[in-house]
PDB file of C-alpha atoms in Angstrom:
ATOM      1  CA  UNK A   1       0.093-100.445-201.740  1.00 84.00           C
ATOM      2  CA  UNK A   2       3.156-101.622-204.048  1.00 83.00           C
ATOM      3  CA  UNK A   3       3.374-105.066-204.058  1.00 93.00           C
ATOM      4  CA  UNK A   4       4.273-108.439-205.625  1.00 96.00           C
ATOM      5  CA  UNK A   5       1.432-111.048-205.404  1.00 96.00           C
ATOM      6  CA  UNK A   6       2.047-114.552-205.985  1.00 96.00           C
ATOM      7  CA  UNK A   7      -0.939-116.541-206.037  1.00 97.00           C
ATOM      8  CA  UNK A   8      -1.663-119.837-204.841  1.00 97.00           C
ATOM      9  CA  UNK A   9       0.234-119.545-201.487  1.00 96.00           C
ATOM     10  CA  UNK A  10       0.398-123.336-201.428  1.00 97.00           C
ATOM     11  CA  UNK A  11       0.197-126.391-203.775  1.00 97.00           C
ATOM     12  CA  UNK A  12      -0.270-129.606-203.842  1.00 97.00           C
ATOM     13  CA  UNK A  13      -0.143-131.784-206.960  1.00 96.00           C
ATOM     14  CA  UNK A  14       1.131-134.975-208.812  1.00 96.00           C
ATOM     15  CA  UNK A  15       3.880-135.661-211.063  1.00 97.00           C
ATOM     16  CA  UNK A  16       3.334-134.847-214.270  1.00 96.00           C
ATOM     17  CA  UNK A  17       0.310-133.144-213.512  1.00 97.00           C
ATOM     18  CA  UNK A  18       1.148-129.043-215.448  1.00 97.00           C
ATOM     19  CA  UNK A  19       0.322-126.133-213.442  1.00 97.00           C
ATOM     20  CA  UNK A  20       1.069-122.417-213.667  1.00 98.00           C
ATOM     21  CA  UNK A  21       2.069-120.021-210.546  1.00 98.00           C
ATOM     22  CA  UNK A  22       0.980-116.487-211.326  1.00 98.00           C
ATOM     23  CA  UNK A  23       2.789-113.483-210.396  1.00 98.00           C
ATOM     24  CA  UNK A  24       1.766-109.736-210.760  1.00 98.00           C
ATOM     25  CA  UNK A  25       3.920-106.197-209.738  1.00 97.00           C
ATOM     26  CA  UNK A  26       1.863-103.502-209.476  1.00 96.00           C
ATOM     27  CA  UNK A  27       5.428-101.206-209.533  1.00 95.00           C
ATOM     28  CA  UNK A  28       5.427-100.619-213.244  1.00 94.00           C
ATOM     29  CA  UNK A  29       8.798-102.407-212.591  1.00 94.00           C
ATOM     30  CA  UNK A  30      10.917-103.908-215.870  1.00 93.00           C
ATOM     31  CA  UNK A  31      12.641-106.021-214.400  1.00 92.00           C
ATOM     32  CA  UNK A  32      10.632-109.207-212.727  1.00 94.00           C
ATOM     33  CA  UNK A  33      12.590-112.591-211.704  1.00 94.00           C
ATOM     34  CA  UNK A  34      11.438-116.338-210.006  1.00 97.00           C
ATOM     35  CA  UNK A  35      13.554-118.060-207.481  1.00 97.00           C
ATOM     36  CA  UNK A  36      13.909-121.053-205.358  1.00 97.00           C
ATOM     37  CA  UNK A  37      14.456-121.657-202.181  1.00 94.00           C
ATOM     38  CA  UNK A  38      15.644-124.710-200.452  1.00 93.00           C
ATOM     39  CA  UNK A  39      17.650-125.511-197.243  1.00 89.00           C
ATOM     40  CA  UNK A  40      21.060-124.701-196.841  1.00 86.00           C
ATOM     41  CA  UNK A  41      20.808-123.634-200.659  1.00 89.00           C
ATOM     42  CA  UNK A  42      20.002-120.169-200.096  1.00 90.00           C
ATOM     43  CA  UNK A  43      17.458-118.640-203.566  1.00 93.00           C
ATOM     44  CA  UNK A  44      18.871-119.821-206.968  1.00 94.00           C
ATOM     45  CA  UNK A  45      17.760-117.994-209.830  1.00 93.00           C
ATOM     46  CA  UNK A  46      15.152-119.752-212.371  1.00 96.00           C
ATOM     47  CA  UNK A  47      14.316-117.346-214.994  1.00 95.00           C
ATOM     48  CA  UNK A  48      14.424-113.332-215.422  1.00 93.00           C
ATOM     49  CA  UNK A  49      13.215-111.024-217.379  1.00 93.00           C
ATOM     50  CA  UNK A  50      14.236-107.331-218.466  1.00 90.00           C
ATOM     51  CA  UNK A  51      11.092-105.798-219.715  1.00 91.00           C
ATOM     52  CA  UNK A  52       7.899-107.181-221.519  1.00 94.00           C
ATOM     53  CA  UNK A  53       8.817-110.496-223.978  1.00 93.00           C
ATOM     54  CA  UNK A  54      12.267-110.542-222.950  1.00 92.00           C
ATOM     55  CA  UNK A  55      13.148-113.532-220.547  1.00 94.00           C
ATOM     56  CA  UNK A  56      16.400-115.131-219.890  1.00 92.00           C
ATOM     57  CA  UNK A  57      16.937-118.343-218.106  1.00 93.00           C
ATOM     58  CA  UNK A  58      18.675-118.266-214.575  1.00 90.00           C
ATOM     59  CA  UNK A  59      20.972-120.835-212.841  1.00 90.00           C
ATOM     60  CA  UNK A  60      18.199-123.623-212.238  1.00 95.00           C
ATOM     61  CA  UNK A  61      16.235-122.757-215.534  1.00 97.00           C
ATOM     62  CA  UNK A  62      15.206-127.367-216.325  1.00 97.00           C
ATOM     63  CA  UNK A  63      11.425-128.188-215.906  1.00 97.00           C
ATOM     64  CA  UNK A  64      10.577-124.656-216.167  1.00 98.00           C
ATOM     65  CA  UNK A  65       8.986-121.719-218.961  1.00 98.00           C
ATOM     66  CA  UNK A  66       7.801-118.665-218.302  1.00 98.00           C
ATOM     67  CA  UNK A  67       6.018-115.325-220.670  1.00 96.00           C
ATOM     68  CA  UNK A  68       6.484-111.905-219.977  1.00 97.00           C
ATOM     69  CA  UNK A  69       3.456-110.690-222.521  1.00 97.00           C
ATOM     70  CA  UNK A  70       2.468-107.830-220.298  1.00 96.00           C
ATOM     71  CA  UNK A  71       5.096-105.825-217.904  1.00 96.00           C
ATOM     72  CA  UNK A  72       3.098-106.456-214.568  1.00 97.00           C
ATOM     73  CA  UNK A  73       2.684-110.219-215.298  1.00 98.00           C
ATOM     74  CA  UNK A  74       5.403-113.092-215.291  1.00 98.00           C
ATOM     75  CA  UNK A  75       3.837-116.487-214.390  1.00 98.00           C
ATOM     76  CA  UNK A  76       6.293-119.714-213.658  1.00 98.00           C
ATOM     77  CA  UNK A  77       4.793-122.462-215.545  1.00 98.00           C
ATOM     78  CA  UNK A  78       5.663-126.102-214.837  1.00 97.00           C
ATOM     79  CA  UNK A  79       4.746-128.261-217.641  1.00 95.00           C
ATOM     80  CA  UNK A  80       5.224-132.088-216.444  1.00 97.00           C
ATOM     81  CA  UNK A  81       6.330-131.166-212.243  1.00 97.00           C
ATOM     82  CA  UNK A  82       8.635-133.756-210.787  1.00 97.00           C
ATOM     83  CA  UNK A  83       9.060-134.335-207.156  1.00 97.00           C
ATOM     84  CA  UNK A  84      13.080-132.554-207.026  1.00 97.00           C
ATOM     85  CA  UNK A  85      10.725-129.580-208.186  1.00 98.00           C
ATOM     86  CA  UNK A  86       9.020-129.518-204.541  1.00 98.00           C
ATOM     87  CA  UNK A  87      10.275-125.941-203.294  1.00 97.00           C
ATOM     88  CA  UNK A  88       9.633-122.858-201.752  1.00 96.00           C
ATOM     89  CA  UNK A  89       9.014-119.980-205.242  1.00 97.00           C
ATOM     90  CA  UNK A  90       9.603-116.178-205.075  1.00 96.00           C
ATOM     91  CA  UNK A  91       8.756-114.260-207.609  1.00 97.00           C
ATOM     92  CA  UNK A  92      10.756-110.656-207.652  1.00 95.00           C
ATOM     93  CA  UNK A  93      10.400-107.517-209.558  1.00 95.00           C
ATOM     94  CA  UNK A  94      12.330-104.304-209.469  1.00 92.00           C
ATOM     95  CA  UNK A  95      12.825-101.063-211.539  1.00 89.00           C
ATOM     96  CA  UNK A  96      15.633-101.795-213.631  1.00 75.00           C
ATOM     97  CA  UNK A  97      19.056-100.701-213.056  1.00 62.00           C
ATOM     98  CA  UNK A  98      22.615-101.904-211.425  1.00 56.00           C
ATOM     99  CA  UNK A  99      21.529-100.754-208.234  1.00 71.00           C
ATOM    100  CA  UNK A 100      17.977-101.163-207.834  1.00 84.00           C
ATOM    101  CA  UNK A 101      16.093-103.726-204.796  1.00 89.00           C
ATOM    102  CA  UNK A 102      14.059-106.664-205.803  1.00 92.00           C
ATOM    103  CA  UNK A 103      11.007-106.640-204.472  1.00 94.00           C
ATOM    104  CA  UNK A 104       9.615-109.881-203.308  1.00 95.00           C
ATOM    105  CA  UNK A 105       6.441-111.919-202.847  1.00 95.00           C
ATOM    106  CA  UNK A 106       5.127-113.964-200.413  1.00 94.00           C
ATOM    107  CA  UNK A 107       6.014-116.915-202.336  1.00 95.00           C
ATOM    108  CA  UNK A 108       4.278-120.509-203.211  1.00 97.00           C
ATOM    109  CA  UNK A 109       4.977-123.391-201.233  1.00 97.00           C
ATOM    110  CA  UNK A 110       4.772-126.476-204.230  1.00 98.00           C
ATOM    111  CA  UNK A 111       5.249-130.080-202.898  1.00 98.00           C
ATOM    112  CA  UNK A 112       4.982-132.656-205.829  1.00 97.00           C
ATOM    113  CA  UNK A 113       4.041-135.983-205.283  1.00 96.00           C
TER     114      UNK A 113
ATOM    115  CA  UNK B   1      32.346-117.728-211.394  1.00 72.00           C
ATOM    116  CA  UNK B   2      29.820-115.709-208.941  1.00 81.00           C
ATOM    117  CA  UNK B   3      29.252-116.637-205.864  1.00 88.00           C
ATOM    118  CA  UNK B   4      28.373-115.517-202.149  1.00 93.00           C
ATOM    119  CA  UNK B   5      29.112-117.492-199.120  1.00 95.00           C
ATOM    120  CA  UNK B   6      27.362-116.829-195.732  1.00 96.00           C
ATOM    121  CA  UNK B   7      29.780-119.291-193.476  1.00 95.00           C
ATOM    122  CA  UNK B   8      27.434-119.735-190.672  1.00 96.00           C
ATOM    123  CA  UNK B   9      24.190-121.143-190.423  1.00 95.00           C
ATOM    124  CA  UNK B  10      22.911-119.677-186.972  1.00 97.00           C
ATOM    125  CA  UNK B  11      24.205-117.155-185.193  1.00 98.00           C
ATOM    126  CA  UNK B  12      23.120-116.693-181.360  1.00 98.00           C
ATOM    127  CA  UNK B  13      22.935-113.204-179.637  1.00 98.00           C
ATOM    128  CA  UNK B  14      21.678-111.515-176.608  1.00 98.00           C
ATOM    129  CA  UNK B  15      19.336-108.875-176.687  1.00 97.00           C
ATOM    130  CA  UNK B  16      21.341-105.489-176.424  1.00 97.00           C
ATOM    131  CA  UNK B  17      24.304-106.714-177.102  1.00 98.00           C
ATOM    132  CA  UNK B  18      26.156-106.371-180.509  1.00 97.00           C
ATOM    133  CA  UNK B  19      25.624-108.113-184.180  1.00 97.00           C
ATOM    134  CA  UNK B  20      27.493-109.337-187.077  1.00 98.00           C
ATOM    135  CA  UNK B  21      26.291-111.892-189.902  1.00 98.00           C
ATOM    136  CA  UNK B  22      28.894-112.656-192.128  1.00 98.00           C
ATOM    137  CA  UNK B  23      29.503-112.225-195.832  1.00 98.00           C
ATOM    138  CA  UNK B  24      31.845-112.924-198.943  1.00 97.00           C
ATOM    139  CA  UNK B  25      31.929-112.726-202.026  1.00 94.00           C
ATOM    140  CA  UNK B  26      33.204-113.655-205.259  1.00 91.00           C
ATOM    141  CA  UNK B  27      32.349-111.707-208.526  1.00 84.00           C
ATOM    142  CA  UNK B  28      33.835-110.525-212.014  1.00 81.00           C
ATOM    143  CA  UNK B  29      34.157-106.802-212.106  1.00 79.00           C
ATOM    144  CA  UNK B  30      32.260-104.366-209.438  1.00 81.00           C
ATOM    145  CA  UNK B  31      30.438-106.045-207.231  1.00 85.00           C
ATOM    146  CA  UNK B  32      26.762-104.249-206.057  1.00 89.00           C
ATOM    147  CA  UNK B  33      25.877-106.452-202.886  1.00 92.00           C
ATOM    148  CA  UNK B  34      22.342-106.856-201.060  1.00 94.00           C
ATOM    149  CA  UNK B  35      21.074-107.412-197.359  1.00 97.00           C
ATOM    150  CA  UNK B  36      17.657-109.005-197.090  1.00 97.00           C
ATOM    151  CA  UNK B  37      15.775-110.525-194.361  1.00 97.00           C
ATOM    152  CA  UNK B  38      13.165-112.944-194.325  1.00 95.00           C
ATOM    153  CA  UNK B  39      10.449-113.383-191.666  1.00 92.00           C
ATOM    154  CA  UNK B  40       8.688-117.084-191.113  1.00 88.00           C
ATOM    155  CA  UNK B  41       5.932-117.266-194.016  1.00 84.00           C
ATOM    156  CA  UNK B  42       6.869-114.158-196.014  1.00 87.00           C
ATOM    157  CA  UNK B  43       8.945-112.631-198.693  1.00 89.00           C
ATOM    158  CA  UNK B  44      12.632-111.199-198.273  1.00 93.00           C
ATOM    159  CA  UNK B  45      12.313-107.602-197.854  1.00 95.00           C
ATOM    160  CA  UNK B  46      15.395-105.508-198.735  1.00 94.00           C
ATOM    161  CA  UNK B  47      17.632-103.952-196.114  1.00 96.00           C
ATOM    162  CA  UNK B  48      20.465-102.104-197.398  1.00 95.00           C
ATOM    163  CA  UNK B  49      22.753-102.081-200.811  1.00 92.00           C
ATOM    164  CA  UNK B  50      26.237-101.245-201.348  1.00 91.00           C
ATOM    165  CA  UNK B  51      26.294 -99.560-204.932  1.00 83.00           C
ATOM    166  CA  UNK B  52      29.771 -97.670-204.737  1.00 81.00           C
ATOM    167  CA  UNK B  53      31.009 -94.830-202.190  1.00 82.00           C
ATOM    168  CA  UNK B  54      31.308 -95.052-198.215  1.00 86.00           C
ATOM    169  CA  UNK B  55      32.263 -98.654-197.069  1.00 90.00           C
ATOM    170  CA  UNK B  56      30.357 -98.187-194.108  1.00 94.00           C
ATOM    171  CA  UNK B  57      26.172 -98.466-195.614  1.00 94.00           C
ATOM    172  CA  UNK B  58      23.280 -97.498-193.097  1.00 94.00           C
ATOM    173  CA  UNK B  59      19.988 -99.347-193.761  1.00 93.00           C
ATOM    174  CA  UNK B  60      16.886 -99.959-192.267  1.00 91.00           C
ATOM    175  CA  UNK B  61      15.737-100.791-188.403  1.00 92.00           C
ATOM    176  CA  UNK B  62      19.215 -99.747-186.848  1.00 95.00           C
ATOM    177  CA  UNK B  63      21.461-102.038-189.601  1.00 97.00           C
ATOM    178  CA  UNK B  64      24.712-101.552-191.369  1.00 97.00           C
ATOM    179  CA  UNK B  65      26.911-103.457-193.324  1.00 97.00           C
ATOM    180  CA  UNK B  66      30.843-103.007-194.010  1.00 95.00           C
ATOM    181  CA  UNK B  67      32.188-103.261-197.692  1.00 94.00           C
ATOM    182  CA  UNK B  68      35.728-104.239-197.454  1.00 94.00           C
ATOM    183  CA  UNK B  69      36.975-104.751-200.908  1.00 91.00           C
ATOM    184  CA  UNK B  70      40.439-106.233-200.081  1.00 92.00           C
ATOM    185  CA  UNK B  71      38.542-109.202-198.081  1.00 94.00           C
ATOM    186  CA  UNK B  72      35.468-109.493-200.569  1.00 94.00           C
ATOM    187  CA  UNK B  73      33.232-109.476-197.359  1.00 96.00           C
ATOM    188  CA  UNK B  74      30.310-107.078-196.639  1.00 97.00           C
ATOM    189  CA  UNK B  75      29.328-107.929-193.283  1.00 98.00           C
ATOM    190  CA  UNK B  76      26.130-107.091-191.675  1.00 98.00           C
ATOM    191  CA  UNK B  77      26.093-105.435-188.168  1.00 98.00           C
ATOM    192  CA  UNK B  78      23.884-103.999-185.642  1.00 97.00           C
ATOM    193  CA  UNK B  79      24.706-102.341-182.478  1.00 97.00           C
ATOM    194  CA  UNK B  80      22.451-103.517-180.135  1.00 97.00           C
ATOM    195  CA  UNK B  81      20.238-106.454-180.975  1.00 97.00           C
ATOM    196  CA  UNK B  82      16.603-106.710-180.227  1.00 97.00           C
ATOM    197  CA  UNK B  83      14.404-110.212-180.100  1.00 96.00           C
ATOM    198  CA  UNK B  84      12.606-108.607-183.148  1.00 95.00           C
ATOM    199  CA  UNK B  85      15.261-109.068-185.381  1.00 96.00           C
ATOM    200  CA  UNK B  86      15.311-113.106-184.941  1.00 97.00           C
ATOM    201  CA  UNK B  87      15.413-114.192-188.784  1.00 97.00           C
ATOM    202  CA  UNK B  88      16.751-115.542-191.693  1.00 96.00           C
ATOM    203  CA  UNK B  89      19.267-113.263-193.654  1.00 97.00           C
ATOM    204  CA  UNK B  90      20.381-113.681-197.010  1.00 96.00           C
ATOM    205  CA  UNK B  91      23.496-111.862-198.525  1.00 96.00           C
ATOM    206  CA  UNK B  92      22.977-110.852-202.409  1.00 94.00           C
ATOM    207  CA  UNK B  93      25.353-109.664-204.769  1.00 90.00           C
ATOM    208  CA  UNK B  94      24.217-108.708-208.500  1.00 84.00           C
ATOM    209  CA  UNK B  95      27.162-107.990-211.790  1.00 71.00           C
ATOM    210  CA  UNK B  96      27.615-105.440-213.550  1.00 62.00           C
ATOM    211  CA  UNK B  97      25.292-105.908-216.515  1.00 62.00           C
ATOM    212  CA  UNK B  98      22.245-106.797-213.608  1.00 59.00           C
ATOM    213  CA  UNK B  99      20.831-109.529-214.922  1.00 72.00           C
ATOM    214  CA  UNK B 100      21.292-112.251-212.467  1.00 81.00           C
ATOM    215  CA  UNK B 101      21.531-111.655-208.482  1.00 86.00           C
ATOM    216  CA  UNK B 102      23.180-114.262-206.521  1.00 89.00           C
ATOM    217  CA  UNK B 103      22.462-115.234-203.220  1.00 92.00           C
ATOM    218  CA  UNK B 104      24.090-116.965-200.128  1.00 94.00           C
ATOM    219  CA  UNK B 105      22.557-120.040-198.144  1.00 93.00           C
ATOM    220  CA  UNK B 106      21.118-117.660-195.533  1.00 95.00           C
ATOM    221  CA  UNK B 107      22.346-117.086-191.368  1.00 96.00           C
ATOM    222  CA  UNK B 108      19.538-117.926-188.993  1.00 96.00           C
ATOM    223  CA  UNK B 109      20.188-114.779-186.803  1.00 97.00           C
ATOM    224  CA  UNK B 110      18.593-115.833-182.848  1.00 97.00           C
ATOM    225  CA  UNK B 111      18.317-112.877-180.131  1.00 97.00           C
ATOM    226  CA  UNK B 112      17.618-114.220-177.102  1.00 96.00           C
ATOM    227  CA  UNK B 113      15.761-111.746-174.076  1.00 95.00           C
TER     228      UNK B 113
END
């Protein structure tokens, strides 16, 4: 089944405290991209990233890295979390092109204490 | 600047009768705009696109959306609404050079029986 898994669903953890949210496409999809989402904000852009170690940042790209060292694989790292970082994350991959679908995952609820 | 605006936060319908969730737009060169929809606890999944061509889209489960370049809007619409499609929609649109999407704050869509 094509998918976009996003692994851990939920998180809990303290400020300052690093952690890494894993993402994998199983699409052979170029591009892959993380969001969040927060109320009455709609999804804002973190990072993106065309094709395997090329990443760009996004609209909200502070307090956050990411890798792109293999094509199904773009993890959302969060070196010293703060508590504005609690969110709802998507990651999104799709095939590349002006007119192609992202493809979304279940996403990671993070709350930051 | 980009932008998308979705200018209502709910919008209340009865079953069978008719549907619209509101879009506009603002973007630099041709605009490729997005319908997604987003079920309590999981991902967006993808509706319909407007790349270029008729101004009327079909997408998926019964839904279409209007491109009306003069008024930046691309409006989503349904005939006849069903309790099923109670959810959160977001409006997307992505430039030119797709590297960034850009989403709107999301319309909680309620059909009541």
């Amino acid at each position: 089944e094509a998918q976009v898994t996003q692994n851990p669903r939920y998180l809990i953890t303290v400020t300052g405290k690093k952690l890494t949210v894993t993402c994998s496409q199983n699409m052979n999809h170029e591009y892959m991209s993380w969001y969040r989402q927060d109320p009455g904000l709609g999804l804002r852009q973190i990072y993106y990233s065309m094709n395997v170690e090329v990443t760009d940042k996004g609209d909200v790209p502070e307090g956050y890295k990411v890798s792109r060292k293999e094509k199904r694989n773009f993890p959302l790292i969060l070196e010293s979390p703060s508590p504005n970082q609690t969110s709802l994350y998507f990651c999104a991959s799709a095939r590349g092109g002006n007119n192609s679908p992202l493809h979304f995952g279940n996403g990671t609820r993070l709350t930051v204490t | 600047a980009q932008s998308v605006a979705q200018p209502e936060d709910q919008v209340n319908v009865a079953e069978g009768n008719p549907l619209t969730v509101k879009c506009t737009y603002s973007v630099s060169g041709n605009p490729y705009l997005f319908w997604y929809v987003q079920y309590p606890n999981r991902g967006l999944q993808f509706l319909l696109k407007y790349i270029t061509g008729d101004n009327l889209v079909k997408g998926s489960y019964g839904f279409e959306a209007e491109f009306n370049k003069s008024q930046t809007s691309f409006h989503l619409k349904k005939p006849s609404a069903l309790v099923s499609d109670s959810a959160l929609y977001f409006c997307a649109v992505s430039s030119g050079n797709f590297n960034k999407f850009y989403f709107g704050s999301g319309t909680k869509l309620n059909v009541k029986p």
